[in-house]
mmCIF file of C-alpha atoms in Angstrom:
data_model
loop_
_atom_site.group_PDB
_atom_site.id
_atom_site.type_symbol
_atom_site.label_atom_id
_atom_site.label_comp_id
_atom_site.label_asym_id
_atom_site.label_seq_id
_atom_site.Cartn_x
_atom_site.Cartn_y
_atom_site.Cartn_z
ATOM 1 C CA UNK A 1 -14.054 -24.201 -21.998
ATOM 2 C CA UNK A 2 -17.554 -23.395 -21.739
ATOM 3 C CA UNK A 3 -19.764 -20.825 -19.679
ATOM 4 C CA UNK A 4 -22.251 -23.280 -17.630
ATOM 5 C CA UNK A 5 -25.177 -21.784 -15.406
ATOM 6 C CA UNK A 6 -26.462 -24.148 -13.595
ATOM 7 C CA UNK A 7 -30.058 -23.789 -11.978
ATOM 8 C CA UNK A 8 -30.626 -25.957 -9.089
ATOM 9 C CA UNK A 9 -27.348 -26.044 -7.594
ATOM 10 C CA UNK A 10 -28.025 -26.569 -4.093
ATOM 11 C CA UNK A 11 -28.915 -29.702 -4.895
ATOM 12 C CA UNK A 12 -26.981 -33.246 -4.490
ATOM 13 C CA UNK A 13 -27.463 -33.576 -8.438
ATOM 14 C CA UNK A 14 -26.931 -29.874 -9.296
ATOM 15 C CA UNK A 15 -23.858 -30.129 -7.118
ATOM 16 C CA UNK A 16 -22.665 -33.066 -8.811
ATOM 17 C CA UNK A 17 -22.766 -31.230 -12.396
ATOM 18 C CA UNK A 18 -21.273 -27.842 -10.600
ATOM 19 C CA UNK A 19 -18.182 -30.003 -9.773
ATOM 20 C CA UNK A 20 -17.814 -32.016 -12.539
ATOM 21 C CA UNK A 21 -17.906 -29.407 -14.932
ATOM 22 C CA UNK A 22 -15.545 -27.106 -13.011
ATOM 23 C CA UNK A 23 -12.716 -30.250 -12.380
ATOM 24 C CA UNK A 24 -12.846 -30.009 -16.327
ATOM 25 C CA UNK A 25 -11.939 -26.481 -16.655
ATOM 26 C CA UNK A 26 -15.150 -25.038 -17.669
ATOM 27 C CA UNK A 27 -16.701 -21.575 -15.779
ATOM 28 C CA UNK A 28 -19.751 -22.552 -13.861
ATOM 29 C CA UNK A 29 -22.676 -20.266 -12.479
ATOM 30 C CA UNK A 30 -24.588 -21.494 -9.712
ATOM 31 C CA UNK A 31 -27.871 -20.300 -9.105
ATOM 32 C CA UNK A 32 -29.635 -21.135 -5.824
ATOM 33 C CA UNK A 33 -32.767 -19.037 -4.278
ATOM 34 C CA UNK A 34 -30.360 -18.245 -1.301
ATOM 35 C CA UNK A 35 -27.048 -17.912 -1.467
ATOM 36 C CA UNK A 36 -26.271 -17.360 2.155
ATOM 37 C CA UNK A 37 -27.828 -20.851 2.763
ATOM 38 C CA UNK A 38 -25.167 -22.533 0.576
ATOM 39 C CA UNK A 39 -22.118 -21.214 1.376
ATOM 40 C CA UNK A 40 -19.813 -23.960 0.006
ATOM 41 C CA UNK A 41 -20.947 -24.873 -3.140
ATOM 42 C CA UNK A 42 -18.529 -24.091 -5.525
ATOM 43 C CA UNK A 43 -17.694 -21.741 -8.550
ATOM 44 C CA UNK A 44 -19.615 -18.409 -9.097
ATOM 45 C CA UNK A 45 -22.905 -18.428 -6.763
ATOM 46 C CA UNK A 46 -25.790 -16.021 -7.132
ATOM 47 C CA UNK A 47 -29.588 -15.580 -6.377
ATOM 48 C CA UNK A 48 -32.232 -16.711 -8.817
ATOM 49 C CA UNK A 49 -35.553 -18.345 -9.289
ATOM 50 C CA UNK A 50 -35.946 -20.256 -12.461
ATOM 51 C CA UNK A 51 -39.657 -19.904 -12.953
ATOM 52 C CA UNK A 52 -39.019 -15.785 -12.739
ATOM 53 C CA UNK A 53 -38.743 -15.333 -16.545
ATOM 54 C CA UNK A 54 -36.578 -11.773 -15.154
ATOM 55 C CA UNK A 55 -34.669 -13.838 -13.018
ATOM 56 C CA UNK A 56 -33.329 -15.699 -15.940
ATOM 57 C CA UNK A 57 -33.235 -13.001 -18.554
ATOM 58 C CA UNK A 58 -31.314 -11.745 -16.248
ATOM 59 C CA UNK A 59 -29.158 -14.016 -15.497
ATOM 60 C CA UNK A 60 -28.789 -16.631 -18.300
ATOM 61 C CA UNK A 61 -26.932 -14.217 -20.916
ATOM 62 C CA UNK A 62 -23.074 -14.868 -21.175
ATOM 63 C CA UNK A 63 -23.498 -18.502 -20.791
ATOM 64 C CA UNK A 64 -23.351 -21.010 -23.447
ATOM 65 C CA UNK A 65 -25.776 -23.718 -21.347
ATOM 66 C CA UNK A 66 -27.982 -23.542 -18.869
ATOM 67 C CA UNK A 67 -28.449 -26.507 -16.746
ATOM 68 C CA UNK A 68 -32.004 -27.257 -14.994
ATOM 69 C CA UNK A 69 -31.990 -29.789 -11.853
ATOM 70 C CA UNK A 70 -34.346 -28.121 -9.798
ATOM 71 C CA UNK A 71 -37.201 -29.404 -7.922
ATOM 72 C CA UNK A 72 -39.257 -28.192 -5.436
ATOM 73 C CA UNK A 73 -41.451 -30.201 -3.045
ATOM 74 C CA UNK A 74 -43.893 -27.436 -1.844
ATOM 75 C CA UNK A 75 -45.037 -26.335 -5.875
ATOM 76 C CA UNK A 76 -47.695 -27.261 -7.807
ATOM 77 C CA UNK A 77 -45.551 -29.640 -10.673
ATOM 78 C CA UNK A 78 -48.178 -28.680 -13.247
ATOM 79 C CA UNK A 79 -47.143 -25.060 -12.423
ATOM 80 C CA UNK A 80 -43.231 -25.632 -11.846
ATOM 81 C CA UNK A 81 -41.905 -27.384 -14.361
ATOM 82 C CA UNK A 82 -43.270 -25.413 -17.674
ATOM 83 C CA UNK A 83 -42.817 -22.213 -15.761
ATOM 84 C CA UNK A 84 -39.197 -23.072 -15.383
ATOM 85 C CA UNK A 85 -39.021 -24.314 -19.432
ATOM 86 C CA UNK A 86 -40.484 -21.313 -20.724
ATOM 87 C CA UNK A 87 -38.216 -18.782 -18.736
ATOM 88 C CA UNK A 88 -35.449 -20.896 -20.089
ATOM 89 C CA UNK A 89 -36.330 -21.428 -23.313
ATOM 90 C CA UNK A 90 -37.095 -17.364 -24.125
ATOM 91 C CA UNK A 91 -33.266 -16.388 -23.680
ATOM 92 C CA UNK A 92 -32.033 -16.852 -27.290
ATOM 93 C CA UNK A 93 -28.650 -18.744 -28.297
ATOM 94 C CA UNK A 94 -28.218 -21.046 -25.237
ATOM 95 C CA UNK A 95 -28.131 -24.770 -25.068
ATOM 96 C CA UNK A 96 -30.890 -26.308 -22.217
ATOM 97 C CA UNK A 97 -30.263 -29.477 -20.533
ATOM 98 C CA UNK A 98 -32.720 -30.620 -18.246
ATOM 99 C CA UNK A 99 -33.107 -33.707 -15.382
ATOM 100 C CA UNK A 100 -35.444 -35.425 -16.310
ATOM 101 C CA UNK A 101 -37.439 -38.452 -15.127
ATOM 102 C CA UNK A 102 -37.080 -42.365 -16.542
ATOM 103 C CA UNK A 103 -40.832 -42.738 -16.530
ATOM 104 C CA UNK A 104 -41.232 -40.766 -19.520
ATOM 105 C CA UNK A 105 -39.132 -42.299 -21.339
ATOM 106 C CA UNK A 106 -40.678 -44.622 -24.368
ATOM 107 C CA UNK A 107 -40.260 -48.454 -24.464
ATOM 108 C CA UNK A 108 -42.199 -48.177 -27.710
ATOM 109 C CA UNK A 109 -43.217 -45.283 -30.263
ATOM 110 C CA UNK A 110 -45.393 -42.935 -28.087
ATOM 111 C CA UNK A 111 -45.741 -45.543 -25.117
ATOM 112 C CA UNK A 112 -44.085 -44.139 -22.381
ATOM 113 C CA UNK A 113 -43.278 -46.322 -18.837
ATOM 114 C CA UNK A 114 -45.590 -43.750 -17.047
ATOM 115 C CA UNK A 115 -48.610 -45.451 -19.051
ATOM 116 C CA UNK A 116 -47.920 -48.729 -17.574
ATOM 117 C CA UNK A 117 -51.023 -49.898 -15.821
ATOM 118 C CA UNK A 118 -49.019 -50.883 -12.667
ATOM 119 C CA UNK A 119 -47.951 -47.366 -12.412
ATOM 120 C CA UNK A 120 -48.474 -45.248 -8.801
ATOM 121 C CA UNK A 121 -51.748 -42.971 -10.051
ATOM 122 C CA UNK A 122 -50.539 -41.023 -6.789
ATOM 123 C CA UNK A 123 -46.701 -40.325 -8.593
ATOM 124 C CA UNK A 124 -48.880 -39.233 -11.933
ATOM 125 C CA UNK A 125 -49.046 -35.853 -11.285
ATOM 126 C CA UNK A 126 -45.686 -35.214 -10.434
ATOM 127 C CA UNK A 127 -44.199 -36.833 -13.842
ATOM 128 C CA UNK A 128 -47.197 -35.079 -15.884
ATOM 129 C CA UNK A 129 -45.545 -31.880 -14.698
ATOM 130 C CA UNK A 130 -42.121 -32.843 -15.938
ATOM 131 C CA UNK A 131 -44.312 -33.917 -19.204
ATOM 132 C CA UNK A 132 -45.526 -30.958 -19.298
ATOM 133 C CA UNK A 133 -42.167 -29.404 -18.913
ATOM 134 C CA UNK A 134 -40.918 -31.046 -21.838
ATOM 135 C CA UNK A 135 -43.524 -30.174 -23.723
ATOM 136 C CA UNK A 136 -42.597 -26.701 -23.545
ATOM 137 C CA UNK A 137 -39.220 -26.969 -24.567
ATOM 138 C CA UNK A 138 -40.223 -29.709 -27.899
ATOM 139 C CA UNK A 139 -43.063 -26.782 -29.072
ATOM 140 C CA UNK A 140 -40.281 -23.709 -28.720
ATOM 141 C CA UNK A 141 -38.587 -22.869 -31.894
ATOM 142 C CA UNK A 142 -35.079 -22.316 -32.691
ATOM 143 C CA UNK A 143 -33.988 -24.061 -28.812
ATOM 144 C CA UNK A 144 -31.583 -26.713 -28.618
ATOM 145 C CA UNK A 145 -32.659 -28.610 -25.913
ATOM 146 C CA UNK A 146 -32.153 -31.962 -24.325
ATOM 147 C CA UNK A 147 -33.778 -33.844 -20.981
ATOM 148 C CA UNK A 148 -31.529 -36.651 -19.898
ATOM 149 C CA UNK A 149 -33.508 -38.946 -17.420
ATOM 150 C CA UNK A 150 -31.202 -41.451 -15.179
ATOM 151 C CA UNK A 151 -32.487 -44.950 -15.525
ATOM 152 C CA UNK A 152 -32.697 -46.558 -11.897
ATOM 153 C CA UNK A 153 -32.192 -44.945 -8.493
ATOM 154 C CA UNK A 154 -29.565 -42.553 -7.798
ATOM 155 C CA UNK A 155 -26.475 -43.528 -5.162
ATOM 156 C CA UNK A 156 -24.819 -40.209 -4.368
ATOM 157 C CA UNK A 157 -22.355 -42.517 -2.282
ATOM 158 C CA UNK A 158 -20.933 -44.339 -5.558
ATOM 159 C CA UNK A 159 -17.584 -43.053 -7.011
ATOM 160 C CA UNK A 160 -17.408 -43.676 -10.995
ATOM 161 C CA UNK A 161 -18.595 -47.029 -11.988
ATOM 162 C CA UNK A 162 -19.370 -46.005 -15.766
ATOM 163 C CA UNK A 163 -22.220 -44.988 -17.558
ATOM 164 C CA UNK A 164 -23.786 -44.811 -20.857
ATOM 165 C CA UNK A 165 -25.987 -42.695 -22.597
ATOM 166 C CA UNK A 166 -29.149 -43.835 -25.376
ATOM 167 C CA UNK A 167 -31.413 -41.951 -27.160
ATOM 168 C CA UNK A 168 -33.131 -45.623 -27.880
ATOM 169 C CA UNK A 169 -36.267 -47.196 -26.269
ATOM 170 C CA UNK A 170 -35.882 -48.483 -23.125
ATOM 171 C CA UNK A 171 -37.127 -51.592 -21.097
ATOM 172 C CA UNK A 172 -40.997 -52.045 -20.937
ATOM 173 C CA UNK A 173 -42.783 -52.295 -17.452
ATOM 174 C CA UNK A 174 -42.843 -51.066 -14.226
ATOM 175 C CA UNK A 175 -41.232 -50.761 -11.879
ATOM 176 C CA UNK A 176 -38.099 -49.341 -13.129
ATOM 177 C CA UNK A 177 -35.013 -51.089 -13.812
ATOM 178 C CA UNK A 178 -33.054 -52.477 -11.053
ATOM 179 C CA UNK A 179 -29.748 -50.731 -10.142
ATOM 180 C CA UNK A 180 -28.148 -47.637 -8.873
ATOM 181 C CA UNK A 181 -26.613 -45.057 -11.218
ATOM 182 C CA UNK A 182 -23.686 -43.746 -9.628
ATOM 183 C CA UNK A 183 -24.611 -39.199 -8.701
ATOM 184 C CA UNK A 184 -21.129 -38.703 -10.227
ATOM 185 C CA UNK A 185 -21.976 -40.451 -13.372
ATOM 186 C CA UNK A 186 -24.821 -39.036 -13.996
ATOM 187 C CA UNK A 187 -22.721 -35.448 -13.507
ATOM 188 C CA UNK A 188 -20.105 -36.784 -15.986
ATOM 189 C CA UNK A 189 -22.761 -37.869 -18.342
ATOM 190 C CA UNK A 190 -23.754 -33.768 -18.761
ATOM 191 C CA UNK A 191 -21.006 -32.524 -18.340
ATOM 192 C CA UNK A 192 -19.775 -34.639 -21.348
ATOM 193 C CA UNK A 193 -22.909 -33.860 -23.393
ATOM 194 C CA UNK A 194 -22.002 -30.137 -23.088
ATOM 195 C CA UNK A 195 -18.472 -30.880 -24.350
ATOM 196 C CA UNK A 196 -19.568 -33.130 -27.422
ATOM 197 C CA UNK A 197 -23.059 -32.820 -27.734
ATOM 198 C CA UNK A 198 -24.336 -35.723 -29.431
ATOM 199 C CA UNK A 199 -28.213 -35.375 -28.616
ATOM 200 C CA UNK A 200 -30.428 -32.918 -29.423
ATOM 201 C CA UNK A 201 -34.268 -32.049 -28.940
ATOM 202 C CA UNK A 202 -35.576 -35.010 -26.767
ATOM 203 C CA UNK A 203 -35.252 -37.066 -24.314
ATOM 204 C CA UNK A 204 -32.195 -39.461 -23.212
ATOM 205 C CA UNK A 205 -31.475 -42.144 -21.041
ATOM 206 C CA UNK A 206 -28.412 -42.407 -18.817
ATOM 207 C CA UNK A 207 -27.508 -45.929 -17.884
ATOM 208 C CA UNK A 208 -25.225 -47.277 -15.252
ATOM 209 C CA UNK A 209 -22.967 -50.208 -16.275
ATOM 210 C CA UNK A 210 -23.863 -53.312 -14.922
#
């Protein structure tokens, strides 16, 4: 059994992970801005902000991971994202997995699918921040870390329909690869990388089966 905290747990992915991980016995802290505005999520819920480096001193400690799904629409994702790496990644001894994004994932050495010339310039920003993000966690010593990125768009409607996960290169191009990944297996997939970790300091994809 492991002590989760889980930041982002309002959520439909954050959810996801809260319930997996407490259907497999483990304790789970869920941290939300505002408790009182999720009053069914379950496990342990409390107040925090991610990108408050006392926030997570505070609250991190005790826990063997913390888990990072957050997003928010109204911040700056240059700002956000390494703000909410470097709180992290300053409380010493715990594991970090992060959500990531399948755009920054390579389909060669150092050529990521963001660098695609048929990429959205208007999405840029937003995946630079999760870059950036990254970044923070790669250049901080002593953290074991890991960003797993689901390949395809998320159905939070699918049951299990299997998954895998790769630390390989993926397919070249934009868009995307076709298909759905399942919310659940994307849950299972971390929830199974904090029980046998198998991947450390990068990035991962998490396929569904097809």
């Amino acid at each position: 059994m492991s002590k989760i905290i889980i930041f982002g747990a309002g959520g439909r992915v954050g959810r996801l992970v809260a319930a997996e991980a407490l259907a497999r016995g483990h304790q789970v802290t869920s941290v939300v801005r505002d408790p009182a505005r999720h009053p069914d999520l379950p496990g342990r819920v409390v107040a925090g902000d991610v990108t408050d480096p006392d926030s997570v001193a505070a609250l991190v400690p005790g826990h063997e991971v913390a888990v990072s799904t957050v997003y928010d629409v109204s911040a700056d994702p240059a700002e956000f994202y390494p703000a909410a790496a470097r709180a992290l990644a300053a409380v010493p001894g715990v594991r970090v997995l992060v959500l990531g994004i399948a755009v920054l994932l390579e389909s060669a050495p150092e050529v990521r699918l963001l660098d695609s010339p048929e990429f959205p310039a208007e999405y840029r920003p937003f995946c630079l921040g999760h870059a950036a993000g990254s970044a923070v966690l790669a250049g901080s010593p002593g953290l074991d870390w890991l960003v797993l990125s689901p390949i395809g768009e998320f159905d939070f409607a699918a049951g299990r329909t299997g998954h895998r996960t790769d630390g390989g290169f993926v397919t070249p191009g934009w868009p995307r690869p076709e298909g759905a990944l399942s919310g659940v297996d994307f849950a299972t997939a971390v929830v199974e990388e904090i029980e046998t970790p198998r991947h450390h300091g990068g990035q991962v994809a998490v396929y569904p089966l097809t």
